[in-house]
Coordinates of C-alpha atoms in Angstrom, one line a residue:
X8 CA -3.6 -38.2 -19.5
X9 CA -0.4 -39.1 -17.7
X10 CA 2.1 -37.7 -15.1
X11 CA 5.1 -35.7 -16.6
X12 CA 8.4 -36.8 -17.1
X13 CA 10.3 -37.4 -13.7
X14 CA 13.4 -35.7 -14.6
X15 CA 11.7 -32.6 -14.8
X16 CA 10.1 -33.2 -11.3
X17 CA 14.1 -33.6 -9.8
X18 CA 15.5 -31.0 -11.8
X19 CA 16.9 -29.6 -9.1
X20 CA 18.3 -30.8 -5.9
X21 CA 18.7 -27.6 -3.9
X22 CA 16.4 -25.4 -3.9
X23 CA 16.6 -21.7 -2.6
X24 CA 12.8 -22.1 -1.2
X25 CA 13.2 -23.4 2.3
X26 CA 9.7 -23.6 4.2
X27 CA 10.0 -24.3 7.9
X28 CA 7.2 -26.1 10.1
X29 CA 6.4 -24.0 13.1
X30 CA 3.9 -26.5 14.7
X31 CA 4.3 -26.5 18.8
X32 CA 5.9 -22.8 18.7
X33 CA 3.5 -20.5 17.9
X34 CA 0.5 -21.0 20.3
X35 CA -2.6 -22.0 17.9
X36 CA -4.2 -24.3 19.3
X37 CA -7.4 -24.6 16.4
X38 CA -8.3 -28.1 15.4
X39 CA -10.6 -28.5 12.5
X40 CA -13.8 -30.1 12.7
X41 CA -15.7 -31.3 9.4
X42 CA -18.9 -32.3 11.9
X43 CA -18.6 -35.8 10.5
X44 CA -20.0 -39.2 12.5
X45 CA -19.6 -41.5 9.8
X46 CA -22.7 -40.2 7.9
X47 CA -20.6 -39.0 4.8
X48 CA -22.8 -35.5 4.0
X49 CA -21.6 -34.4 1.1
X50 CA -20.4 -30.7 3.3
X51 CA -18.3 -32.9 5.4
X52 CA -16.2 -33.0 1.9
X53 CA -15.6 -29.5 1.5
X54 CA -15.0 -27.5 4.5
X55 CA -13.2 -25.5 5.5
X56 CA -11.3 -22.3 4.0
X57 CA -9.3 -19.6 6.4
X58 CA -8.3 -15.9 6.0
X59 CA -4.7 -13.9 7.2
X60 CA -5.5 -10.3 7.3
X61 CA -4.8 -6.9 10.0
X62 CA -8.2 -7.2 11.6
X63 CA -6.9 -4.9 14.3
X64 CA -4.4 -2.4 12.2
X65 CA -1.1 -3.2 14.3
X66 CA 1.2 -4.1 11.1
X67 CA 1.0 -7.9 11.8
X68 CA -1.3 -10.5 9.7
X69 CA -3.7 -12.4 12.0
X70 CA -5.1 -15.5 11.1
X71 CA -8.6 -16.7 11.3
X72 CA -9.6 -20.5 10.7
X73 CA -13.1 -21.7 10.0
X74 CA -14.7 -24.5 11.3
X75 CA -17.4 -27.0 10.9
X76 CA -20.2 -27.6 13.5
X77 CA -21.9 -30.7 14.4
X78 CA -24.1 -32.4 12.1
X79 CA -27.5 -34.8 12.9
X80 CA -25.8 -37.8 14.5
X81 CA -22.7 -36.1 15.8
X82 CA -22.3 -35.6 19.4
X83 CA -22.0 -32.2 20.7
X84 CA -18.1 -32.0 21.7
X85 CA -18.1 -29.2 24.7
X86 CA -16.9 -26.3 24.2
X87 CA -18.6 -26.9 20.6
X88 CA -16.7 -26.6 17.9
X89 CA -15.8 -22.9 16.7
X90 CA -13.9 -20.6 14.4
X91 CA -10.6 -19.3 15.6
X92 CA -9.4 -15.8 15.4
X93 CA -5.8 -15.5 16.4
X94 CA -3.7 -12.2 16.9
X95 CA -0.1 -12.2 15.8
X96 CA 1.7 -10.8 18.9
X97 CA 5.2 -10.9 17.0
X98 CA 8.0 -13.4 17.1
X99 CA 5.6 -16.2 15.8
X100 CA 3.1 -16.3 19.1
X101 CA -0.3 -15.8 18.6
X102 CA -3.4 -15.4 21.2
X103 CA -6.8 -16.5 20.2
X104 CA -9.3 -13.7 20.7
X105 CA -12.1 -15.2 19.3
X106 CA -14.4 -15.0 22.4
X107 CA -13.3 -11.1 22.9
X108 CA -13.6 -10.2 19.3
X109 CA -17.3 -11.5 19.2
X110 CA -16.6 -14.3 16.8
X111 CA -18.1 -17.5 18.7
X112 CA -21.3 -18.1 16.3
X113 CA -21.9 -22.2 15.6
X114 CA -22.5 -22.0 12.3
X115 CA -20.8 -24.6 9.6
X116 CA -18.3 -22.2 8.1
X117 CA -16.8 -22.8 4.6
X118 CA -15.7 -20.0 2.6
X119 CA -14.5 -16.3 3.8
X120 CA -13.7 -13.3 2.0
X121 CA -12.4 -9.9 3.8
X122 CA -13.4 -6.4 2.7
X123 CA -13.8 -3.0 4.7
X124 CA -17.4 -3.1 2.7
X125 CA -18.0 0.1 4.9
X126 CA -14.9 2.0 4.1
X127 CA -14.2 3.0 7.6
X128 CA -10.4 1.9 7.7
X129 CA -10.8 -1.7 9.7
X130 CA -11.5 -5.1 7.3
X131 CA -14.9 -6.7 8.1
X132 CA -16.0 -10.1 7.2
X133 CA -18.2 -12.3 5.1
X134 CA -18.3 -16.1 6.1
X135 CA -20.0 -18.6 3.5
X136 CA -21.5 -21.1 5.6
X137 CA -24.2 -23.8 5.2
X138 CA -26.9 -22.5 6.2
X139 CA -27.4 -18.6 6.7
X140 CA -24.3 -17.0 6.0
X141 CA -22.9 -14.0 8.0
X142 CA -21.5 -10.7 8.0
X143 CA -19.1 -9.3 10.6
X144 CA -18.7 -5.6 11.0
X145 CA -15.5 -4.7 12.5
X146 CA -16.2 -2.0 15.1
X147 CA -12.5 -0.6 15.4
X148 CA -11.9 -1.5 18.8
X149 CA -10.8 -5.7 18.2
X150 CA -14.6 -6.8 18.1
X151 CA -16.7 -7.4 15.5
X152 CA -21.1 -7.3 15.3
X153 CA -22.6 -9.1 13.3
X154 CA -24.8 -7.1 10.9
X155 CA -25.8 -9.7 8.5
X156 CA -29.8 -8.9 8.7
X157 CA -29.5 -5.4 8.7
X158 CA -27.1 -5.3 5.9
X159 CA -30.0 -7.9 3.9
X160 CA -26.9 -10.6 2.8
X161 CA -28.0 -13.7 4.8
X162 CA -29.6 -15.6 1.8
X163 CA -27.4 -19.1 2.0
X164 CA -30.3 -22.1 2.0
X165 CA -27.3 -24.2 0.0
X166 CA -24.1 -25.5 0.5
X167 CA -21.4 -22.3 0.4
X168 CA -18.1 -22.1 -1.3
X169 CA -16.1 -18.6 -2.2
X170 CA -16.9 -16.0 -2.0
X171 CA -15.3 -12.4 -3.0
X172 CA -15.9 -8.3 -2.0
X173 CA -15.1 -6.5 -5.2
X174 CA -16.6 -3.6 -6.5
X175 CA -18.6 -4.3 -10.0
X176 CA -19.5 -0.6 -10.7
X177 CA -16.3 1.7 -9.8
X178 CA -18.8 3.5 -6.9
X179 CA -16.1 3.0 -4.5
X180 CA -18.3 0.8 -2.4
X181 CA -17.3 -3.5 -1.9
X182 CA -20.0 -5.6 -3.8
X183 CA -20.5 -8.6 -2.8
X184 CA -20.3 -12.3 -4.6
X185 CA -21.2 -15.4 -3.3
X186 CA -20.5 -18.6 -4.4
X187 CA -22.9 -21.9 -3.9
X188 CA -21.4 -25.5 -4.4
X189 CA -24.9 -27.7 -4.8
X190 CA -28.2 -28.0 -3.4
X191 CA -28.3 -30.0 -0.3
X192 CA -30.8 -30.7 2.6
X193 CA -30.8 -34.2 4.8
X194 CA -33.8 -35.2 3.7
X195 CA -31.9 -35.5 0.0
X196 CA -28.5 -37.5 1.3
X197 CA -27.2 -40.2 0.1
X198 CA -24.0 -41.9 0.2
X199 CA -22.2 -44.3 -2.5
X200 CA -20.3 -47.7 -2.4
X201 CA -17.1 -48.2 -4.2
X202 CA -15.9 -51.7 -4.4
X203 CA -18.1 -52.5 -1.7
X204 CA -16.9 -49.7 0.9
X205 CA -19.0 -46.9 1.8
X206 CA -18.1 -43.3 0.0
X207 CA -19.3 -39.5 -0.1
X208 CA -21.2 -38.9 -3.2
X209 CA -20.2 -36.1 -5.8
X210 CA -21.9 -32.8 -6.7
X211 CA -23.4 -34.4 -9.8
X212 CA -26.4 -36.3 -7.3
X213 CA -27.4 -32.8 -6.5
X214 CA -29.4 -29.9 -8.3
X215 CA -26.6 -27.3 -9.4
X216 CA -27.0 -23.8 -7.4
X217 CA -26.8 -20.6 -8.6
X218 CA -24.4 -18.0 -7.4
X219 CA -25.5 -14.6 -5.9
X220 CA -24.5 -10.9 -6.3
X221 CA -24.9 -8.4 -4.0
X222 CA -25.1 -4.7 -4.8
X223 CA -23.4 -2.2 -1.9
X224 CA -25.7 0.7 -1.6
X225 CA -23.3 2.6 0.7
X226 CA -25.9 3.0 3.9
X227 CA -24.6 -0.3 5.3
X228 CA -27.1 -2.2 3.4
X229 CA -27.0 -4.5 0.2
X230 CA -29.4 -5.5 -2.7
X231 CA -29.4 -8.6 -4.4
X232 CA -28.8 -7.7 -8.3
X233 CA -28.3 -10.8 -9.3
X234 CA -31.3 -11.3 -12.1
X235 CA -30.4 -7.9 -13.3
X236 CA -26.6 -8.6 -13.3
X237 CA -27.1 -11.6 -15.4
X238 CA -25.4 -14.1 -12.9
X239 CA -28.5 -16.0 -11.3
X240 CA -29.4 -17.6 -15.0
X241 CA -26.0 -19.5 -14.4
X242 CA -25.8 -23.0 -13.0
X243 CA -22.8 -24.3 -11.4
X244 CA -21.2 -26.3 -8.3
X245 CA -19.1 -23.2 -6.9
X246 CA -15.8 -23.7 -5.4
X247 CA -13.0 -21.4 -5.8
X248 CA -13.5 -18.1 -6.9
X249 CA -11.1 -15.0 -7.5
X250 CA -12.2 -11.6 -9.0
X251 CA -10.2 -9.6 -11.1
X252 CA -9.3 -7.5 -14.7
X253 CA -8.9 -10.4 -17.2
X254 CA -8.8 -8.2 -20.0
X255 CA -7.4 -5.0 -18.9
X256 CA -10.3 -3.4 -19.4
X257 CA -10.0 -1.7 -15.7
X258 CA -13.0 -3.5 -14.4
X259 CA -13.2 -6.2 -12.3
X260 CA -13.9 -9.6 -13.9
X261 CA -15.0 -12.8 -11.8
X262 CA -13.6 -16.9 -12.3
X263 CA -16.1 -19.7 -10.5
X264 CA -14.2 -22.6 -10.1
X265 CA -16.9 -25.7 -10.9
X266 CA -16.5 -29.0 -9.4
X267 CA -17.6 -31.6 -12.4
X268 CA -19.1 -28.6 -13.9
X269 CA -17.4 -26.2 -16.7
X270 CA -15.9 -23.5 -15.0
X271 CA -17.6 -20.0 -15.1
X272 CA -15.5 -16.9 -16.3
X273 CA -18.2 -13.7 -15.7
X274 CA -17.4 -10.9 -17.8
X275 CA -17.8 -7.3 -16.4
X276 CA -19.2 -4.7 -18.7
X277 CA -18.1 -2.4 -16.5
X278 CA -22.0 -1.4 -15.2
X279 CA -21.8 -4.2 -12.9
X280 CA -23.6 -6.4 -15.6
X281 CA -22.1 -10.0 -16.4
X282 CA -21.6 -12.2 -19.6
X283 CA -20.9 -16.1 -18.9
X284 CA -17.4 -16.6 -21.3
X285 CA -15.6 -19.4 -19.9
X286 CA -15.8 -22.0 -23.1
X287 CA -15.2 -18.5 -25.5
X288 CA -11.7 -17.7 -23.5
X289 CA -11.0 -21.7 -23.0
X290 CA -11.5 -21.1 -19.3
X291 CA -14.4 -24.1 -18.9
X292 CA -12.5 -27.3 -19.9
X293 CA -8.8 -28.6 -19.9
X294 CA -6.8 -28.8 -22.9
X295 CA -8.5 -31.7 -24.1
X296 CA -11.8 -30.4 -23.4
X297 CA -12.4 -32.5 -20.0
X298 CA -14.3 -31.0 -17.6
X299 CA -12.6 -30.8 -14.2
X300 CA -13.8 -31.2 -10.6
X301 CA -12.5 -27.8 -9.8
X302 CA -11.5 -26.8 -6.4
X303 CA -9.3 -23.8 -5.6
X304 CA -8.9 -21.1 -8.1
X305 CA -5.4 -18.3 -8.1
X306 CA -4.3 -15.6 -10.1
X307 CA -1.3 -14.2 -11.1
X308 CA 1.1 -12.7 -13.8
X309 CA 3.6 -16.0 -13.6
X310 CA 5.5 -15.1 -16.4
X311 CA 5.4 -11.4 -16.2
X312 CA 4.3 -9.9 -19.4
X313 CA 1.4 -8.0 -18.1
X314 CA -1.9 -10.2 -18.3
X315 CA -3.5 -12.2 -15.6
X316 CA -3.2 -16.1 -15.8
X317 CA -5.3 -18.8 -14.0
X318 CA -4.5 -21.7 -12.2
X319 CA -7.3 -24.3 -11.0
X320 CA -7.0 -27.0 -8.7
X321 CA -8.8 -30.4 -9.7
X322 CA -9.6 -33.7 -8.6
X323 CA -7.9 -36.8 -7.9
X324 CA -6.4 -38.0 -11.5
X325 CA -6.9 -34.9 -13.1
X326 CA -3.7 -32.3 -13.4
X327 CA -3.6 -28.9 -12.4
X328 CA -4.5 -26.5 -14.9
X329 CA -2.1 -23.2 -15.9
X330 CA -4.3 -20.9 -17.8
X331 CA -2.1 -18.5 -20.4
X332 CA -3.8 -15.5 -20.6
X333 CA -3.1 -14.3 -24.7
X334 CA -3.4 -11.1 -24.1
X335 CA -7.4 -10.9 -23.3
X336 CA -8.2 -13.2 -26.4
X337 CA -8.1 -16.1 -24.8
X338 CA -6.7 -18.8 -22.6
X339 CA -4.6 -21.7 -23.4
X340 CA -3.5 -24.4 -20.8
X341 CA -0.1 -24.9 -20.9
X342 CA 0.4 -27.1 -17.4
X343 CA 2.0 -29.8 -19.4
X344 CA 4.4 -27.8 -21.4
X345 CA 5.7 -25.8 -18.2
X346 CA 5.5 -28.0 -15.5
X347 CA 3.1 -26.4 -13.8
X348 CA 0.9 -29.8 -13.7
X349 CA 4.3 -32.1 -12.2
X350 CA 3.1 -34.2 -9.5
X351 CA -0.5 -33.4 -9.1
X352 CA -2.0 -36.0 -10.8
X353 CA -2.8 -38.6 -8.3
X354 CA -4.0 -36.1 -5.6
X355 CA -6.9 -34.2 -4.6
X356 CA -5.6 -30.6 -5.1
X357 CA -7.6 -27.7 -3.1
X358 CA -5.7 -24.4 -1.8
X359 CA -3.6 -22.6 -3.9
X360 CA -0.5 -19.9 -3.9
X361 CA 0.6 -18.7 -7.2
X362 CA 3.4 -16.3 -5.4
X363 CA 7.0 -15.8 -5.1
X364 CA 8.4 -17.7 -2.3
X365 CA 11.9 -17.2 -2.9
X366 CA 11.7 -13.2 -4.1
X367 CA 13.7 -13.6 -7.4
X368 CA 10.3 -11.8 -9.5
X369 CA 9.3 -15.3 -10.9
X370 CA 6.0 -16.8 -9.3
X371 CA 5.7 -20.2 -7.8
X372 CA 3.1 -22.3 -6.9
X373 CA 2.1 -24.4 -3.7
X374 CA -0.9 -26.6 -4.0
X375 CA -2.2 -28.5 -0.7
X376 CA -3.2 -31.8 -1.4
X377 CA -5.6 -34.5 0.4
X378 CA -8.7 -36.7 0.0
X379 CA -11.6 -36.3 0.1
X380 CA -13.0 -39.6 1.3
X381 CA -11.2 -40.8 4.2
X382 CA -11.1 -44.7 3.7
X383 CA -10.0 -44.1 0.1
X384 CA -7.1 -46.5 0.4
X385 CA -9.2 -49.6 1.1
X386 CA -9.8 -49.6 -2.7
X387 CA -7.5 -47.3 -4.2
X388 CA -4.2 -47.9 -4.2
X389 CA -3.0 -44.7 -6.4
X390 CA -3.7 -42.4 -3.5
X391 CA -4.3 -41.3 -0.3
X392 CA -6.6 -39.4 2.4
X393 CA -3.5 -37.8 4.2
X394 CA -1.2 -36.2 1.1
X395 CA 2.1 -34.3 0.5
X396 CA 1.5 -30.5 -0.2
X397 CA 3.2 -30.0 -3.6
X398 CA 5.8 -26.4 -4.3
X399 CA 6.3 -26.2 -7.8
X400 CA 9.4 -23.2 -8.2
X401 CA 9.5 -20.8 -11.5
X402 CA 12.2 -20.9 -13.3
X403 CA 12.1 -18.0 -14.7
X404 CA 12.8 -19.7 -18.2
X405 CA 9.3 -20.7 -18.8
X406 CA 9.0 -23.5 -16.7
X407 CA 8.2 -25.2 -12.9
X408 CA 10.4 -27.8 -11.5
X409 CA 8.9 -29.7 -8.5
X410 CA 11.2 -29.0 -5.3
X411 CA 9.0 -30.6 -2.6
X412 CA 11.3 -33.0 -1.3
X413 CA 14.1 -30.2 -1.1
X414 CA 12.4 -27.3 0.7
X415 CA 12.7 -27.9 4.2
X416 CA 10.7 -29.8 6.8
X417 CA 7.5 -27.6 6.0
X418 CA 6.5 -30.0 3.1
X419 CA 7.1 -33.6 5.3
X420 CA 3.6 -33.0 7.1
X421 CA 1.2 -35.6 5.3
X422 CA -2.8 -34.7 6.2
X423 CA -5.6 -34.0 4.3
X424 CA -5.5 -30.4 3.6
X425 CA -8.4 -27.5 2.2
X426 CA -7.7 -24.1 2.7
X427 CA -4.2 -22.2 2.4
X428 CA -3.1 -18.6 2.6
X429 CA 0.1 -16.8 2.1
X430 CA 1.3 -13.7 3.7
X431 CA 4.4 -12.1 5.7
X432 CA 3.9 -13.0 9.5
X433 CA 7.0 -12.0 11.0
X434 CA 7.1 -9.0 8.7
X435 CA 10.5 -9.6 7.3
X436 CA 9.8 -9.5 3.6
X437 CA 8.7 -13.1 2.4
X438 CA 5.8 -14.7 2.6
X439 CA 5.0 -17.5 5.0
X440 CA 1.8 -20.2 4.6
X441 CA -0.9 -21.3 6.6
X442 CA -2.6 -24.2 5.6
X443 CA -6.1 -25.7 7.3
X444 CA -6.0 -29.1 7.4
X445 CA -9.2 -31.3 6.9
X446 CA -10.1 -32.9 11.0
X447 CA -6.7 -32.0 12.2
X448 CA -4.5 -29.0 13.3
X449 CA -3.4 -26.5 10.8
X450 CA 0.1 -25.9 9.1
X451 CA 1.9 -22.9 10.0
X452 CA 5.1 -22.5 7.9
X453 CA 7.9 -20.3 7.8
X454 CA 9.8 -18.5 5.2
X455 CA 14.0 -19.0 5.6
X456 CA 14.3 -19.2 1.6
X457 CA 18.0 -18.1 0.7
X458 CA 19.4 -16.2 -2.1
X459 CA 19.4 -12.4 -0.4
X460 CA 17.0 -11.4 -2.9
X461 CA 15.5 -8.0 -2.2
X462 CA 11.7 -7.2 -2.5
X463 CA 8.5 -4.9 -2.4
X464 CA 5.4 -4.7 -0.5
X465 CA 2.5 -2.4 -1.7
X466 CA -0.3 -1.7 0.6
X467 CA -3.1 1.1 -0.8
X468 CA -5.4 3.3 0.5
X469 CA -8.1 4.0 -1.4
X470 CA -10.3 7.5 -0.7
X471 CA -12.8 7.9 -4.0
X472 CA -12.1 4.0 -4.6
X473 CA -12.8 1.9 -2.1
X474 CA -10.4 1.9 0.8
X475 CA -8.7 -1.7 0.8
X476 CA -7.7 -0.8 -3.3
X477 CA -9.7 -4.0 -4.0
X478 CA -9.4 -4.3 -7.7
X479 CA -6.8 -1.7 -8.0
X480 CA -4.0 -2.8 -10.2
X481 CA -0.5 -1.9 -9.6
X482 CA 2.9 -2.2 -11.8
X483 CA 5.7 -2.4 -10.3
X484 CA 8.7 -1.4 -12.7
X485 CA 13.1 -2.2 -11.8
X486 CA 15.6 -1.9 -14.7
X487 CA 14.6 -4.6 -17.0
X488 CA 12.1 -5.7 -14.7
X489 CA 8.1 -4.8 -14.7
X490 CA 5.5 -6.9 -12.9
X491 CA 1.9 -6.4 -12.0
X492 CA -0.6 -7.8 -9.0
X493 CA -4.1 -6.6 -8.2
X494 CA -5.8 -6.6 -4.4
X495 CA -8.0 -9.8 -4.5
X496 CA -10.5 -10.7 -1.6
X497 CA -11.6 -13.8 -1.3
X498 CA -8.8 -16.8 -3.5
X499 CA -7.7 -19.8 -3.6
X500 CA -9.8 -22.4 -2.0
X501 CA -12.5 -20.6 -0.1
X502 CA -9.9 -18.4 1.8
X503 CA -9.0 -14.6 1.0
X504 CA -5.1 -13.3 1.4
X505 CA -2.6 -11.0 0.2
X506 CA -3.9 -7.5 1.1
X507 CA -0.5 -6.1 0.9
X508 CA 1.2 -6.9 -2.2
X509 CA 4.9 -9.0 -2.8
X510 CA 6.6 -7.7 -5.6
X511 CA 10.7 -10.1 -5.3
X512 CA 12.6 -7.8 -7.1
X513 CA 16.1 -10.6 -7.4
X514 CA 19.1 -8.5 -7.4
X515 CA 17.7 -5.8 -8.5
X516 CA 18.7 -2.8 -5.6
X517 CA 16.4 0.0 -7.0
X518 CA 12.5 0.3 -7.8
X519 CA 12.0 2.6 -10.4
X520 CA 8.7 3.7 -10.6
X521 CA 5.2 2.1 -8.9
X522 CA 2.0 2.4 -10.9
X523 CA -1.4 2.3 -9.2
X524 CA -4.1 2.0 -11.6
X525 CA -7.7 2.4 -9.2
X526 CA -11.1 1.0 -9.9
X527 CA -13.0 4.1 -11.2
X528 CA -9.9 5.3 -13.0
X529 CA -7.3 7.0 -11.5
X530 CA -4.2 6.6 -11.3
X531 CA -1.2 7.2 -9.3
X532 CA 2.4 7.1 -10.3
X533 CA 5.3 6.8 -7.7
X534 CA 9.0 7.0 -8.9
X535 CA 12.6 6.4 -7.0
X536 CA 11.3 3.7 -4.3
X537 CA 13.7 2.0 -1.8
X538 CA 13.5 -1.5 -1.8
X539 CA 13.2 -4.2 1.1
X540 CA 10.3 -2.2 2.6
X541 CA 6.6 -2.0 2.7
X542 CA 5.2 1.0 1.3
X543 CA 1.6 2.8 1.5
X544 CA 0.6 4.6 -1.9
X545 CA -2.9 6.9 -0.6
X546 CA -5.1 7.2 -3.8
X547 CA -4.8 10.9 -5.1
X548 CA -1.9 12.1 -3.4
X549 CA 0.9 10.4 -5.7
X550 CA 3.1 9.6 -3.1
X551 CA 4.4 6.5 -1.2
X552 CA 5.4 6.6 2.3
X553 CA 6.9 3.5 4.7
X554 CA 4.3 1.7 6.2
X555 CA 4.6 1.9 9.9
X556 CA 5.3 -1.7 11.0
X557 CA 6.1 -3.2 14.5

């Protein structure tokens, strides 16, 4: 296993994606706690994920960042560490409300996934923590409740990861998967030496967990199903997770990212019953059968010819893996032979953005890098706690050329980061990144990519579905041009983004036709759309209309 060749990597020397730092400017103040004193828990490792969504239906993309809490040893820091909630006021100022919006728990937060599980038009919230996880209800009015008893979905005695709403049984009511990474408790720690310096163990010195699967019964309240569903049999160190239709079978299929575990791919019968068929599909291992230490998990169509691929994040000296979807038979990993591995081999890799930063219909990727094990330099050399976050641009011809050194001043922050998120901020028709960063302030970049490339955004409304469209599939057809994207919750590296879909449409001026394909069955067709605009498609009524946005 090697690096690929370096003229590849500087293929290009000016590239249209241009990402712009936005630290001091836009009032977020968060810093990221990992509740470490020197200890080295094995959660101090993997925390923390974050989420961009509407959470109070004013056209702009909040952000929310999670947060550690104190562990035994650390001193309580006053006020005590918190998760952030911050509302996008508009011309890249944001105001935390996390005290108003009832968000100020002190729970060790790791994974989030967002879902109106109640279908009463506001997103709500699921937080994988360690320790008892939690569900926020949003009321409607910018504050949330937390319901997590009533609704019977607090079971979390391990170490969370991902987590995802998706609906396993066309109801039109948001199930509810959870992730676990390993079993943990303080009375079990244990730390490592390498060359003679003290280290954070790996999952492997812990029992494997098993995920869980909540059923929505549509009164508010859940039950586990996950004996009946097949997926508590399975054994894994959860990381990453994404749900969605592998197969085009128009049900909702779910990848587990495994750290030093093979990864899970859980196959939806369409009942809500699963079937383990990760090593069948070549999902589980690398190309050479390795077994990775799996972190972030995306997917996308990156080359456009209307199946879902994969892309996994791994370990330190282990490349990035790009999953080919052959058309529901199976997976191949082609990272080598595209490019899609260049320059991620002597990093940790976590979050992850397969999306189209520049608009011109091909998919790119970012990948935020950093270590896990903060005195890693004292006796490695190859690498490094505080990284370079990695954009790898689509060519369009097959292949990824790595234009990290040529995309602005957005890439030139080096820190250790976890989480990252994609989604328009400023509303003018790219997408712009937030990145969480491991014991330090968080990332906020800015899309100025060039090329005057029009584009698409798809938001749905589902009424016998469920109302975020999660699941939903939609095809997006100009000229010569047809792509497709499904609404995911909960992606990339225990984050959720991406409610409203990016479709770059290049120079193409025209959309001819949008296709919503709806969990359950239906189907909408829209034809004759204007481009450079977000659009709402209600499920039934076959119509899009502009999205009211400030």
């Amino acid at each position: 296993m090697g690096l690929l060749p370096t003229t590849l990597a500087a293929a290009e020397t000016n590239s249209p994606i241009q990402l712009t730092e936005m630290k001091g400017q836009t009032g977020i103040k968060f810093v990221h706690t990992d509740g470490s004193a020197g200890n080295r828990f094995i959660v101090e490792t993997v925390a923390s994920g974050l989420a961009t969504f509407d959470y109070n239906n004013d056209g702009r993309i909040d952000i929310l960042f999670l947060n550690g809490a104190p562990l035994p040893g650390t001193p309580v820091a006053k006020p005590a560490p918190r998760n952030a909630l911050y509302r996008n006021d508009g011309g890249w100022k944001f105001t935390d409300v996390t005290e108003a919006a009832g968000l100020t728990d002190g729970a060790y937060h790791l994974g989030v996934c967002v879902g109106d599980y109640d279908n009463d038009g506001d997103s709500d919230l699921f937080l994988n923590n360690f320790g008892a996880n939690l569900l926020y209800r949003n009321n409607g009015d910018g504050t949330f409740t937390d319901v997590t008893r009533a609704a019977g979905v607090a079971a979390g005695d391990q170490v969370g990861a991902g987590a995802c709403f998706l609906d396993i049984d066309a109801d039109g009511h948001l199930d509810l998967f959870v992730a676990n990474y390993v079993q943990f408790t303080f009375p079990k720690h244990e730390i490592s030496h390498m060359n003679g310096f003290p280290a954070y163990v790996g999952p492997l010195h812990y029992p494997s967990s098993a995920n869980v699967l909540f059923h929505n019964n549509g009164d508010g309240t859940f039950t586990d199903v996950s004996v009946a569903s097949g997926i508590a049999e399975l054994r894994g160190a959860g990381m990453g997770v994404i749900a969605a239709d592998l197969d085009n079978d128009g049900d909702t299929d779910i990848v587990v990212g495994n750290d030093l575990r093979p990864d899970f791919v859980l196959q939806n019968d369409g009942t809500g019953k699963f079937r383990e068929v990760g090593a069948i599909l070549g999902l589980a291992y690398d190309a050479f059968g390795n077994v990775q230490g799996s972190m972030g998990v995306e997917c996308a169509d990156w080359d456009n010819d209307g199946w879902l691929d994969v892309y996994i994040t791994p370990y330190q000296r282990q490349l990035c893996t790009l999953f080919q979807n052959r058309r529901g038979a199976y997976f191949e990993d082609v990272a080598r032979q595209t490019g899609a591995a260049t320059g991620t081999y002597p990093h940790v890799k976590w979050g992850v953005g397969m999306i189209d930063l520049d608009n011109d219909a091909h998919r790119d990727l970012f990948i935020a890098c950093g270590h896990l094990i903060d005195n890693v330099q004292q006796f490695d050399s190859t690498t490094r706690y505080n990284a370079p976050n990695i954009v790898l641009r689509n060519t369009g011809q097959g292949k990824f050329v790595n234009v990290s050194d040529q995309c602005g001043d957005g890439l030139k922050p080096e820190l250790s980061s976890r989480g990252a998120v994609f989604d328009d901020l400023d509303n003018d028709g790219d997408l712009d990144g937030v990145i969480l960063n491991s014991r330090s302030s968080p990332t906020v970049l800015r899309n100025d990519s060039t090329g005057n490339h029009h584009w698409l955004q798809v938001q749905l409304r589902g009424s016998k579905s469920n109302r975020d469209g999660i699941g939903a599939r939609v095809t997006v057809r100009s000229g010569d041009l047809s792509q497709i994207d499904e609404v995911h919750s909960g992606r990339s590296y225990q984050s959720d983004f991406g409610k409203r879909l990016q479709f770059g449409l290049g120079r193409r001026s025209t959309v001819d036709e949008i296709q919503v394909r709806w969990i359950g069955g239906g189907v909408d067709t829209v034809r004759n759309v204007g481009v450079d605009q977000l659009v709402l498609i209600e499920e039934g009524r076959g119509l899009a209309t502009p999205a009211s946005r400030p």
